[in-house]
Amino acid sequence: MSAVDRSAGPPLHVQVAAELRDEIRDHRLPPGSALASEAALQARFGVARSVVRQALATLVAEGLVERGRGRGSVVAPAREHHRLVQRASGLFQQMAAEGLTVTTEVLELVEEDLPAEARWLGGSRALRLERLRRVGGRPLARIRTWLPLPRCAGVTAEELTDASLHDLLARRLGARATGGRRQVRAVAADAELAAELATAPGAPLLLLEGQTVDQHGRPLEVFATWHRAEEMAFDVEVVEQPAAPDERAPAPAGAPEHGATARPASLAEAAEQARRLAEVLADLAGAGDS
């Protein structure tokens, strides 16, 4: 029988839910497997049936367990969304492009003195935007964004509800998100993030942080996005590395020697080379959270 602490600590149903949640997350209970009956769980934990039912209701609300008439409780199928982190398009655009229903709730939109973590934007004031993004009705990402002022003054919560920030900035300012720096870290959910993302305190989250520039290289945003780790995977496209000098094919007759710079034959050819380079750089640009 699994022990529950009756003397102190969390309520009994929270302890039971935590034990079952751990078994689901480390795949001791894999997706699609059946949970023990309520009577068996009652005996296992030494608690009343009402405690077991409350614990199961919590796991159902978190999307970890499904209950159906005549089949009892089963571990929900794995739900995993993918995003290309090196693309300039953000979570909203990538999920919507897959035909998924994406909604965005604006939790807060305020002007404030520029905090230390957003000094890269320059200036002394910033617009801080707090959002919660759901996919298919389920919380997936919690986003915090700082936007430069006075450049982004006048942006409203109504414009950003169920909408893409990057699309709005492109329409309003003619500013397109084209690149930036990104980093990904694994963090644990604190109580506030756990409540917003419908997960448990201490649950693993994927934190994507970064800075985004527009097509002119001007700072456009600083952001931090917390994703439910069990439902999000970051994909990276791998491109072929240029060959080392000793691996390159022999240069054709008349070609410039190694170390020399090849000149385009005409201005038109130079423009075409520049256009292709711009496409490659845009493709490698970091993904913001539009």
Coordinates of C-alpha atoms in Angstrom, one line a residue:
M1 CA 0.0 0.0 0.0
S2 CA 1.4 3.4 -1.0
A3 CA 1.8 5.7 2.0
V4 CA 0.1 9.0 2.3
D5 CA 1.0 11.5 5.0
R6 CA -2.0 12.1 7.2
S7 CA -0.2 14.2 9.8
A8 CA 0.7 17.2 7.7
G9 CA 1.4 18.3 4.1
P10 CA -0.9 18.6 1.2
P11 CA -4.5 17.2 1.3
L12 CA -4.9 13.5 0.7
H13 CA -6.4 13.8 -2.8
V14 CA -3.4 16.0 -3.8
Q15 CA -1.0 13.3 -2.6
V16 CA -2.8 10.6 -4.5
A17 CA -2.9 12.7 -7.7
A18 CA 0.8 13.4 -7.3
E19 CA 1.7 9.7 -7.0
L20 CA -0.3 8.8 -10.1
R21 CA 1.0 11.8 -12.0
D22 CA 4.6 10.7 -11.4
E23 CA 3.8 7.2 -12.7
I24 CA 2.2 8.7 -15.8
R25 CA 5.1 11.0 -16.5
D26 CA 7.9 8.5 -16.1
H27 CA 5.8 6.0 -18.2
R28 CA 5.3 3.4 -15.5
L29 CA 1.7 4.0 -16.7
P30 CA 2.2 4.5 -20.5
P31 CA -0.3 6.3 -22.7
G32 CA -3.4 4.2 -23.3
S33 CA -2.9 2.0 -20.3
A34 CA -5.7 1.5 -17.8
L35 CA -5.5 2.8 -14.2
A36 CA -6.6 0.5 -11.4
S37 CA -10.2 0.7 -10.4
E38 CA -11.4 3.2 -7.8
A39 CA -11.8 0.4 -5.3
A40 CA -8.2 -0.8 -6.0
L41 CA -6.8 2.7 -5.6
Q42 CA -8.8 3.1 -2.5
A43 CA -7.2 0.0 -1.0
R44 CA -3.7 0.9 -2.3
F45 CA -3.6 4.4 -0.7
G46 CA -5.8 3.6 2.3
V47 CA -8.2 6.5 1.6
A48 CA -11.9 7.0 1.1
R49 CA -13.4 6.6 -2.4
S50 CA -14.2 10.3 -2.5
V51 CA -10.5 11.1 -2.1
V52 CA -9.7 8.8 -5.1
R53 CA -12.4 10.4 -7.2
Q54 CA -11.1 13.9 -6.4
A55 CA -7.6 12.9 -7.4
L56 CA -8.7 11.4 -10.7
A57 CA -10.8 14.5 -11.4
T58 CA -7.6 16.5 -11.0
L59 CA -5.7 14.4 -13.5
V60 CA -8.6 14.5 -16.0
A61 CA -8.6 18.3 -15.7
E62 CA -4.8 18.3 -16.4
G63 CA -5.4 16.2 -19.5
L64 CA -3.3 13.3 -18.2
V65 CA -6.3 10.9 -17.7
E66 CA -9.4 10.2 -19.7
R67 CA -12.6 8.6 -18.3
G68 CA -15.3 7.0 -20.3
R69 CA -18.4 5.1 -19.6
G70 CA -17.7 1.4 -19.4
R71 CA -13.9 1.6 -19.7
G72 CA -12.8 3.2 -16.5
S73 CA -9.8 5.6 -16.3
V74 CA -7.0 5.4 -18.9
V75 CA -3.9 7.4 -19.4
A76 CA -4.5 9.9 -22.1
P77 CA -2.7 9.6 -25.4
A78 CA 0.5 11.6 -25.7
R79 CA -0.2 15.1 -27.1
E80 CA 2.9 16.6 -28.7
H81 CA 3.1 19.8 -30.7
H82 CA 6.1 20.8 -32.7
R83 CA 7.6 24.1 -33.6
L84 CA 10.7 25.0 -35.7
V85 CA 12.7 27.2 -33.4
Q86 CA 14.9 28.7 -36.1
R87 CA 12.0 30.1 -38.1
A88 CA 10.9 33.7 -37.7
S89 CA 7.3 32.7 -37.5
G90 CA 6.2 32.2 -33.9
L91 CA 4.0 29.7 -32.1
F92 CA 0.7 31.2 -33.2
Q93 CA 1.5 31.2 -36.9
Q94 CA 3.1 27.7 -36.8
M95 CA 0.2 26.1 -34.9
A96 CA -2.5 27.8 -37.0
A97 CA -0.7 26.7 -40.2
E98 CA -1.3 23.1 -39.0
G99 CA -5.0 23.7 -38.8
L100 CA -5.0 23.8 -35.0
T101 CA -7.3 26.1 -33.1
V102 CA -5.1 28.7 -31.4
T103 CA -6.3 31.2 -28.8
T104 CA -4.5 33.9 -27.0
E105 CA -5.6 35.5 -23.7
V106 CA -3.9 38.8 -22.8
L107 CA -3.3 38.7 -19.0
E108 CA -1.7 42.1 -18.7
L109 CA -0.4 45.0 -20.9
V110 CA 1.4 47.8 -19.0
E111 CA 4.0 50.4 -19.6
E112 CA 6.9 50.2 -17.1
D113 CA 10.5 51.3 -16.6
L114 CA 12.8 49.1 -18.7
P115 CA 13.8 46.1 -16.5
A116 CA 17.4 44.7 -16.5
E117 CA 16.4 41.7 -18.6
A118 CA 15.1 43.9 -21.4
R119 CA 17.9 46.5 -21.5
W120 CA 18.8 45.2 -25.0
L121 CA 15.8 47.1 -26.3
G122 CA 17.4 50.5 -25.4
G123 CA 15.6 53.5 -24.0
S124 CA 14.1 53.8 -20.6
R125 CA 10.5 52.5 -20.9
A126 CA 9.0 49.4 -22.3
L127 CA 5.6 47.9 -22.9
R128 CA 5.3 44.6 -21.0
L129 CA 2.8 42.0 -22.4
E130 CA 1.7 38.9 -20.5
R131 CA -0.2 36.3 -22.5
L132 CA -1.5 32.7 -22.2
R133 CA -1.7 30.7 -25.4
R134 CA -4.0 27.7 -25.8
V135 CA -4.0 25.1 -28.6
G136 CA -7.2 23.1 -29.0
G137 CA -8.5 24.7 -25.8
R138 CA -5.6 23.4 -23.7
P139 CA -3.0 25.7 -22.1
L140 CA 0.3 25.3 -23.9
A141 CA 2.4 28.4 -23.4
R142 CA 2.8 31.3 -21.1
I143 CA 4.5 34.3 -22.8
R144 CA 6.1 37.4 -21.3
T145 CA 7.2 40.0 -23.9
W146 CA 8.8 43.5 -23.7
L147 CA 8.3 45.9 -26.6
P148 CA 10.2 49.1 -27.1
L149 CA 8.6 52.5 -26.4
P150 CA 7.7 54.8 -27.8
R151 CA 7.9 52.7 -31.0
C152 CA 5.1 50.3 -29.9
A153 CA 2.9 52.8 -28.0
G154 CA -0.8 52.4 -28.7
V155 CA -0.9 48.6 -29.0
T156 CA -4.0 47.4 -27.2
A157 CA -5.0 44.1 -25.5
E158 CA -8.0 43.9 -27.8
E159 CA -5.8 43.8 -30.9
L160 CA -3.7 41.0 -29.4
T161 CA -6.5 38.8 -28.2
D162 CA -6.5 35.6 -30.3
A163 CA -4.1 37.3 -32.7
S164 CA -0.4 37.2 -33.6
L165 CA 1.9 39.9 -32.2
H166 CA 4.2 39.7 -35.1
D167 CA 1.4 40.2 -37.6
L168 CA 0.2 43.2 -35.7
L169 CA 3.6 44.8 -35.6
A170 CA 4.0 44.2 -39.3
R171 CA 0.7 45.9 -40.1
R172 CA 1.1 48.8 -37.6
L173 CA 4.8 49.5 -37.9
G174 CA 5.9 47.8 -41.1
A175 CA 8.3 45.9 -38.8
R176 CA 8.9 42.2 -39.8
A177 CA 10.5 39.8 -37.3
T178 CA 13.5 38.5 -39.2
G179 CA 16.1 37.2 -36.7
G180 CA 17.6 37.2 -33.3
R181 CA 19.2 35.1 -30.5
R182 CA 17.4 32.2 -28.7
Q183 CA 18.1 29.8 -25.9
V184 CA 16.2 26.9 -24.4
R185 CA 16.3 25.7 -20.8
A186 CA 14.4 23.2 -18.7
V187 CA 12.8 24.7 -15.6
A188 CA 10.3 23.6 -13.0
A189 CA 6.9 25.2 -12.8
D190 CA 6.3 27.5 -9.8
A191 CA 2.9 27.7 -8.3
E192 CA 1.7 30.6 -10.5
L193 CA 2.9 29.0 -13.8
A194 CA 1.5 25.6 -12.7
A195 CA -2.0 27.2 -12.2
E196 CA -1.9 29.1 -15.5
L197 CA -0.7 26.1 -17.5
A198 CA -2.9 23.5 -15.7
T199 CA -0.1 21.4 -14.5
A200 CA 1.5 20.6 -11.1
P201 CA 4.0 22.7 -9.2
G202 CA 7.4 21.4 -10.0
A203 CA 6.3 20.0 -13.4
P204 CA 8.9 20.3 -16.1
L205 CA 8.6 23.2 -18.5
L206 CA 10.6 24.3 -21.6
L207 CA 11.6 27.9 -21.3
L208 CA 12.4 29.6 -24.6
E209 CA 14.0 33.1 -24.2
G210 CA 15.2 35.4 -26.9
Q211 CA 15.6 38.7 -28.6
T212 CA 14.1 39.6 -32.0
V213 CA 15.1 42.2 -34.6
D214 CA 13.2 43.5 -37.5
Q215 CA 14.3 43.6 -41.2
H216 CA 16.4 46.7 -40.5
G217 CA 18.2 45.1 -37.5
R218 CA 16.4 47.3 -35.0
P219 CA 15.3 45.7 -31.6
L220 CA 11.7 44.5 -31.8
E221 CA 11.1 42.4 -28.7
V222 CA 12.6 40.6 -25.7
F223 CA 10.6 37.5 -24.7
A224 CA 10.4 34.5 -22.4
T225 CA 7.9 31.7 -23.1
W226 CA 7.2 28.7 -20.8
H227 CA 5.8 25.6 -22.6
R228 CA 4.3 22.5 -21.1
A229 CA 7.2 20.1 -21.7
E230 CA 5.1 17.0 -22.2
E231 CA 3.2 18.6 -25.0
M232 CA 5.9 20.6 -26.9
A233 CA 8.9 19.5 -28.9
F234 CA 11.3 21.9 -30.5
D235 CA 12.5 20.9 -34.0
V236 CA 15.7 22.1 -35.6
E237 CA 16.5 21.8 -39.3
V238 CA 20.0 20.7 -39.9
V239 CA 21.8 22.0 -43.0
E240 CA 24.9 20.7 -44.6
Q241 CA 28.1 22.2 -43.4
P242 CA 30.3 23.8 -46.1
A243 CA 33.1 21.4 -47.1
A244 CA 36.6 21.9 -45.7
P245 CA 39.2 23.3 -48.2
D246 CA 40.7 19.8 -48.7
E247 CA 37.3 18.3 -49.4
R248 CA 36.3 20.8 -52.2
A249 CA 36.3 19.8 -55.8
P250 CA 39.1 21.2 -57.9
A251 CA 38.3 24.6 -59.2
P252 CA 37.6 24.8 -62.9
A253 CA 40.1 26.5 -65.2
G254 CA 39.9 30.2 -64.8
A255 CA 38.3 30.1 -61.4
P256 CA 39.9 32.3 -58.7
E257 CA 42.4 30.7 -56.4
H258 CA 41.6 29.7 -52.9
G259 CA 41.4 32.8 -50.7
A260 CA 40.5 35.0 -53.7
T261 CA 37.1 36.6 -53.9
A262 CA 34.9 35.8 -56.9
R263 CA 33.4 38.8 -58.6
P264 CA 29.9 38.7 -59.9
A265 CA 29.8 39.2 -63.7
S266 CA 27.2 41.9 -63.4
L267 CA 25.2 44.1 -61.0
A268 CA 22.2 41.8 -61.8
E269 CA 24.2 38.7 -60.7
A270 CA 25.4 40.5 -57.6
A271 CA 21.8 41.4 -56.7
E272 CA 20.7 37.8 -57.2
Q273 CA 23.5 36.6 -54.9
A274 CA 22.4 39.1 -52.2
R275 CA 18.8 38.0 -52.5
R276 CA 19.7 34.3 -52.0
L277 CA 21.9 35.2 -49.0
A278 CA 19.0 37.2 -47.5
E279 CA 16.7 34.1 -47.9
V280 CA 19.2 31.9 -46.2
L281 CA 19.7 34.3 -43.3
A282 CA 15.9 34.7 -42.9
D283 CA 15.5 30.9 -42.8
L284 CA 18.1 30.6 -40.1
A285 CA 16.5 33.5 -38.1
G286 CA 15.3 32.7 -34.6
A287 CA 11.6 32.0 -33.8
G288 CA 9.9 34.7 -31.8
D289 CA 6.5 34.3 -30.1
S290 CA 4.1 36.0 -32.3

